[in-house]
CSV table of N, CA, C and O in Angstrom, one decimal:
chain,number,residue,atom,x,y,z
A,156,MET,N,9.2,-10.0,-3.0
A,156,MET,CA,9.9,-9.4,-4.1
A,156,MET,C,9.8,-7.9,-4.1
A,156,MET,O,8.7,-7.4,-3.9
A,157,THR,N,10.9,-7.2,-4.3
A,157,THR,CA,10.8,-5.8,-4.3
A,157,THR,C,10.7,-5.3,-5.7
A,157,THR,O,11.2,-5.9,-6.7
A,158,GLN,N,10.1,-4.1,-5.9
A,158,GLN,CA,9.9,-3.6,-7.2
A,158,GLN,C,11.2,-2.7,-7.5
A,158,GLN,O,11.6,-2.0,-6.7
A,159,PRO,N,11.7,-2.8,-8.8
A,159,PRO,CA,12.8,-2.0,-9.2
A,159,PRO,C,12.5,-0.5,-9.0
A,159,PRO,O,11.4,-0.1,-9.4
A,160,ALA,N,13.5,0.2,-8.5
A,160,ALA,CA,13.3,1.7,-8.3
A,160,ALA,C,13.0,2.4,-9.6
A,160,ALA,O,12.3,3.4,-9.6
A,161,GLU,N,13.6,2.0,-10.7
A,161,GLU,CA,13.4,2.7,-12.0
A,161,GLU,C,12.1,2.4,-12.6
A,161,GLU,O,11.7,3.1,-13.6
A,162,GLN,N,11.3,1.4,-12.2
A,162,GLN,CA,10.0,1.1,-12.8
A,162,GLN,C,9.0,2.2,-12.4
A,162,GLN,O,9.0,2.6,-11.2
A,163,GLU,N,8.2,2.6,-13.3
A,163,GLU,CA,7.2,3.6,-13.1
A,163,GLU,C,6.2,3.2,-12.1
A,163,GLU,O,5.8,2.0,-12.1
A,164,ASN,N,5.7,4.1,-11.2
A,164,ASN,CA,4.7,3.8,-10.2
A,164,ASN,C,3.4,3.6,-11.0
A,164,ASN,O,2.8,4.5,-11.6
A,165,PRO,N,2.8,2.4,-10.9
A,165,PRO,CA,1.6,2.1,-11.7
A,165,PRO,C,0.3,2.8,-11.1
A,165,PRO,O,-0.7,2.8,-11.7
A,166,PHE,N,0.5,3.4,-9.9
A,166,PHE,CA,-0.7,4.0,-9.3
A,166,PHE,C,-0.8,5.5,-9.6
A,166,PHE,O,-1.8,6.1,-9.3
A,167,LEU,N,0.3,6.1,-10.2
A,167,LEU,CA,0.3,7.5,-10.4
A,167,LEU,C,-0.9,8.0,-11.3
A,167,LEU,O,-1.4,9.1,-11.1
A,168,GLY,N,-1.3,7.3,-12.3
A,168,GLY,CA,-2.3,7.7,-13.2
A,168,GLY,C,-3.8,7.4,-12.7
A,168,GLY,O,-4.7,7.7,-13.4
A,169,MET,N,-3.9,6.8,-11.5
A,169,MET,CA,-5.2,6.5,-11.0
A,169,MET,C,-6.0,7.7,-10.6
A,169,MET,O,-5.6,8.7,-10.2
A,170,ASP,N,-7.3,7.4,-10.7
A,170,ASP,CA,-8.3,8.4,-10.3
A,170,ASP,C,-8.2,8.7,-8.8
A,170,ASP,O,-7.8,7.9,-8.0
A,171,TYR,N,-8.5,9.9,-8.5
A,171,TYR,CA,-8.4,10.4,-7.1
A,171,TYR,C,-9.1,9.5,-6.1
A,171,TYR,O,-8.6,9.1,-5.1
A,172,ASP,N,-10.4,9.1,-6.5
A,172,ASP,CA,-11.2,8.3,-5.6
A,172,ASP,C,-10.6,6.9,-5.4
A,172,ASP,O,-10.6,6.3,-4.3
A,173,TRP,N,-10.0,6.3,-6.5
A,173,TRP,CA,-9.3,5.0,-6.4
A,173,TRP,C,-8.2,5.1,-5.4
A,173,TRP,O,-8.0,4.2,-4.6
A,174,LEU,N,-7.4,6.1,-5.6
A,174,LEU,CA,-6.2,6.3,-4.7
A,174,LEU,C,-6.6,6.5,-3.2
A,174,LEU,O,-6.0,6.0,-2.3
A,175,ASP,N,-7.7,7.2,-3.0
A,175,ASP,CA,-8.2,7.5,-1.7
A,175,ASP,C,-8.6,6.1,-1.0
A,175,ASP,O,-8.2,5.8,0.1
A,176,VAL,N,-9.3,5.3,-1.8
A,176,VAL,CA,-9.7,4.0,-1.3
A,176,VAL,C,-8.5,3.1,-1.0
A,176,VAL,O,-8.4,2.5,0.0
A,177,LEU,N,-7.6,3.1,-2.0
A,177,LEU,CA,-6.4,2.2,-1.8
A,177,LEU,C,-5.5,2.7,-0.6
A,177,LEU,O,-5.0,1.8,0.1
A,178,THR,N,-5.5,4.0,-0.4
A,178,THR,CA,-4.7,4.5,0.7
A,178,THR,C,-5.3,4.0,2.0
A,178,THR,O,-4.6,3.6,2.9
A,179,ASP,N,-6.6,4.1,2.1
A,179,ASP,CA,-7.3,3.6,3.3
A,179,ASP,C,-7.1,2.1,3.5
A,179,ASP,O,-6.9,1.6,4.6
A,180,MET,N,-7.1,1.3,2.4
A,180,MET,CA,-6.9,-0.1,2.5
A,180,MET,C,-5.5,-0.4,3.0
A,180,MET,O,-5.3,-1.3,3.8
A,181,VAL,N,-4.5,0.3,2.4
A,181,VAL,CA,-3.1,0.1,2.9
A,181,VAL,C,-3.0,0.4,4.4
A,181,VAL,O,-2.4,-0.4,5.1
A,182,ASP,N,-3.5,1.5,4.8
A,182,ASP,CA,-3.4,1.8,6.2
A,182,ASP,C,-4.1,0.7,7.1
A,182,ASP,O,-3.5,0.3,8.1
A,183,ASP,N,-5.2,0.2,6.6
A,183,ASP,CA,-5.9,-0.9,7.4
A,183,ASP,C,-5.1,-2.2,7.4
A,183,ASP,O,-4.9,-2.8,8.4
A,184,PHE,N,-4.5,-2.5,6.2
A,184,PHE,CA,-3.7,-3.7,6.2
A,184,PHE,C,-2.4,-3.6,7.0
A,184,PHE,O,-1.9,-4.6,7.6
A,185,TRP,N,-1.7,-2.4,7.0
A,185,TRP,CA,-0.6,-2.2,7.8
A,185,TRP,C,-0.9,-2.4,9.3
A,185,TRP,O,-0.2,-3.0,10.0
A,186,ASP,N,-2.1,-1.9,9.7
A,186,ASP,CA,-2.5,-2.0,11.0
A,186,ASP,C,-2.8,-3.5,11.4
A,186,ASP,O,-2.4,-4.0,12.4
A,187,LYS,N,-3.5,-4.1,10.5
A,187,LYS,CA,-3.8,-5.6,10.7
A,187,LYS,C,-2.5,-6.4,10.8
A,187,LYS,O,-2.5,-7.3,11.6
A,188,ASP,N,-1.6,-6.1,9.9
A,188,ASP,CA,-0.3,-6.9,10.0
A,188,ASP,C,0.4,-6.6,11.3
A,188,ASP,O,0.9,-7.5,11.9
A,189,ARG,N,0.4,-5.4,11.8
A,189,ARG,CA,1.1,-5.1,13.1
A,189,ARG,C,0.4,-5.9,14.2
A,189,ARG,O,1.1,-6.2,15.2
A,190,HIS,N,-0.9,-6.1,14.1
A,190,HIS,CA,-1.6,-6.8,15.1
A,190,HIS,C,-1.7,-8.3,14.9
A,190,HIS,O,-2.4,-9.0,15.6
A,191,GLY,N,-1.0,-8.8,13.8
A,191,GLY,CA,-1.1,-10.2,13.5
A,191,GLY,C,-2.4,-10.8,13.1
A,191,GLY,O,-2.7,-11.9,13.3
A,192,GLU,N,-3.2,-9.9,12.4
A,192,GLU,CA,-4.5,-10.3,12.0
A,192,GLU,C,-4.6,-10.9,10.6
A,192,GLU,O,-5.7,-11.3,10.2
A,193,LEU,N,-3.5,-10.9,9.9
A,193,LEU,CA,-3.6,-11.4,8.5
A,193,LEU,C,-3.1,-12.8,8.5
A,193,LEU,O,-2.5,-13.3,9.4
A,194,ALA,N,-3.3,-13.4,7.3
A,194,ALA,CA,-2.8,-14.8,7.1
A,194,ALA,C,-3.2,-15.8,8.2
A,194,ALA,O,-2.4,-16.4,8.8
A,195,GLY,N,-4.5,-15.8,8.5
A,195,GLY,CA,-5.1,-16.7,9.5
A,195,GLY,C,-4.7,-16.4,10.9
A,195,GLY,O,-4.7,-17.3,11.8
A,196,GLY,N,-4.5,-15.1,11.2
A,196,GLY,CA,-4.2,-14.7,12.5
A,196,GLY,C,-2.8,-14.7,12.9
A,196,GLY,O,-2.5,-14.4,14.1
A,197,TRP,N,-1.9,-15.0,12.0
A,197,TRP,CA,-0.5,-15.1,12.3
A,197,TRP,C,0.3,-13.9,11.8
A,197,TRP,O,1.5,-13.8,12.0
A,198,GLY,N,-0.3,-13.1,11.0
A,198,GLY,CA,0.4,-12.0,10.3
A,198,GLY,C,1.0,-12.5,9.0
A,198,GLY,O,1.1,-13.7,8.8
A,199,TYR,N,1.5,-11.6,8.3
A,199,TYR,CA,2.2,-12.0,7.0
A,199,TYR,C,3.6,-12.4,7.3
A,199,TYR,O,4.3,-12.0,8.2
A,200,ASP,N,4.1,-13.3,6.4
A,200,ASP,CA,5.5,-13.7,6.5
A,200,ASP,C,6.4,-12.6,5.9
A,200,ASP,O,5.9,-11.6,5.5
A,201,HIS,N,7.7,-12.7,6.0
A,201,HIS,CA,8.6,-11.7,5.6
A,201,HIS,C,8.4,-11.2,4.2
A,201,HIS,O,8.3,-10.0,3.9
A,202,ASP,N,8.2,-12.1,3.2
A,202,ASP,CA,8.1,-11.7,1.8
A,202,ASP,C,6.8,-10.9,1.6
A,202,ASP,O,6.8,-9.9,0.9
A,203,LYS,N,5.7,-11.4,2.2
A,203,LYS,CA,4.4,-10.6,2.1
A,203,LYS,C,4.5,-9.3,2.8
A,203,LYS,O,3.9,-8.3,2.3
A,204,GLN,N,5.2,-9.2,3.9
A,204,GLN,CA,5.4,-7.9,4.6
A,204,GLN,C,6.1,-6.9,3.7
A,204,GLN,O,5.8,-5.8,3.6
A,205,GLU,N,7.2,-7.4,3.0
A,205,GLU,CA,7.9,-6.6,2.1
A,205,GLU,C,7.1,-6.2,0.9
A,205,GLU,O,7.1,-5.0,0.5
A,206,ALA,N,6.3,-7.1,0.4
A,206,ALA,CA,5.4,-6.7,-0.7
A,206,ALA,C,4.4,-5.7,-0.3
A,206,ALA,O,4.1,-4.7,-1.0
A,207,LEU,N,3.8,-5.8,0.9
A,207,LEU,CA,2.8,-4.9,1.4
A,207,LEU,C,3.4,-3.5,1.6
A,207,LEU,O,2.9,-2.5,1.2
A,208,GLY,N,4.6,-3.5,2.2
A,208,GLY,CA,5.4,-2.3,2.4
A,208,GLY,C,5.7,-1.6,1.1
A,208,GLY,O,5.5,-0.3,0.9
A,209,ALA,N,6.1,-2.3,0.1
A,209,ALA,CA,6.5,-1.7,-1.2
A,209,ALA,C,5.2,-1.2,-1.9
A,209,ALA,O,5.2,0.0,-2.4
A,210,MET,N,4.2,-2.0,-1.9
A,210,MET,CA,3.0,-1.6,-2.6
A,210,MET,C,2.4,-0.4,-1.9
A,210,MET,O,1.9,0.6,-2.5
A,211,GLY,N,2.4,-0.4,-0.6
A,211,GLY,CA,1.8,0.7,0.2
A,211,GLY,C,2.6,2.0,0.0
A,211,GLY,O,2.0,3.1,-0.2
A,212,SER,N,3.9,1.9,-0.1
A,212,SER,CA,4.7,3.1,-0.4
A,212,SER,C,4.4,3.7,-1.7
A,212,SER,O,4.3,4.9,-1.9
A,213,LEU,N,4.2,2.8,-2.7
A,213,LEU,CA,3.9,3.3,-4.1
A,213,LEU,C,2.5,4.0,-4.1
A,213,LEU,O,2.4,5.1,-4.7
A,214,ILE,N,1.6,3.4,-3.4
A,214,ILE,CA,0.2,4.0,-3.3
A,214,ILE,C,0.3,5.3,-2.6
A,214,ILE,O,-0.3,6.3,-3.0
A,215,LYS,N,1.0,5.4,-1.5
A,215,LYS,CA,1.1,6.6,-0.7
A,215,LYS,C,1.8,7.7,-1.5
A,215,LYS,O,1.4,8.9,-1.4
A,216,GLU,N,2.8,7.3,-2.2
A,216,GLU,CA,3.6,8.3,-3.1
A,216,GLU,C,2.6,8.9,-4.1
A,216,GLU,O,2.6,10.1,-4.4
A,217,ALA,N,1.9,8.0,-4.8
A,217,ALA,CA,0.9,8.5,-5.8
A,217,ALA,C,-0.1,9.4,-5.2
A,217,ALA,O,-0.5,10.4,-5.8
A,218,ALA,N,-0.6,9.0,-4.0
A,218,ALA,CA,-1.6,9.8,-3.4
A,218,ALA,C,-1.1,11.2,-3.0
A,218,ALA,O,-1.7,12.2,-3.2
A,219,ARG,N,0.2,11.3,-2.5
A,219,ARG,CA,0.8,12.5,-2.2
A,219,ARG,C,0.9,13.4,-3.5
A,219,ARG,O,0.7,14.6,-3.4
A,220,ARG,N,1.3,12.8,-4.5
A,220,ARG,CA,1.5,13.5,-5.8
A,220,ARG,C,0.2,14.1,-6.3
A,220,ARG,O,0.2,15.1,-7.0
A,221,ARG,N,-0.9,13.4,-6.0
A,221,ARG,CA,-2.2,13.8,-6.4
A,221,ARG,C,-2.9,14.8,-5.5
A,221,ARG,O,-4.0,15.2,-5.7
A,222,GLY,N,-2.2,15.1,-4.4
A,222,GLY,CA,-2.7,16.0,-3.4
A,222,GLY,C,-3.5,15.4,-2.2
A,222,GLY,O,-4.1,16.2,-1.5
A,223,LEU,N,-3.5,14.1,-2.1
A,223,LEU,CA,-4.2,13.5,-1.0
A,223,LEU,C,-3.3,13.6,0.2
A,223,LEU,O,-2.1,13.2,0.1
A,224,SER,N,-3.7,14.1,1.3
A,224,SER,CA,-2.9,14.1,2.5
A,224,SER,C,-3.9,13.9,3.7
A,224,SER,O,-5.0,14.3,3.7
A,225,TYR,N,-3.3,13.2,4.7
A,225,TYR,CA,-4.2,12.8,5.8
A,225,TYR,C,-3.5,13.3,7.1
A,225,TYR,O,-2.4,13.3,7.3
């Protein structure tokens, strides 16, 4: 399920440290998904990949707005 573009990013008001940790988690999950390490070693299905991508993008956007850059 994709999030509507007009909906406010729920991560924008988060504390800097929370965003830092979430950004690390997203990077780790994207890497694990690329290597098929999620969902019992088979990777995520299409819907979960879309959800991870959308959530990760929102988290990364919020982190950039708060000045986190890697």
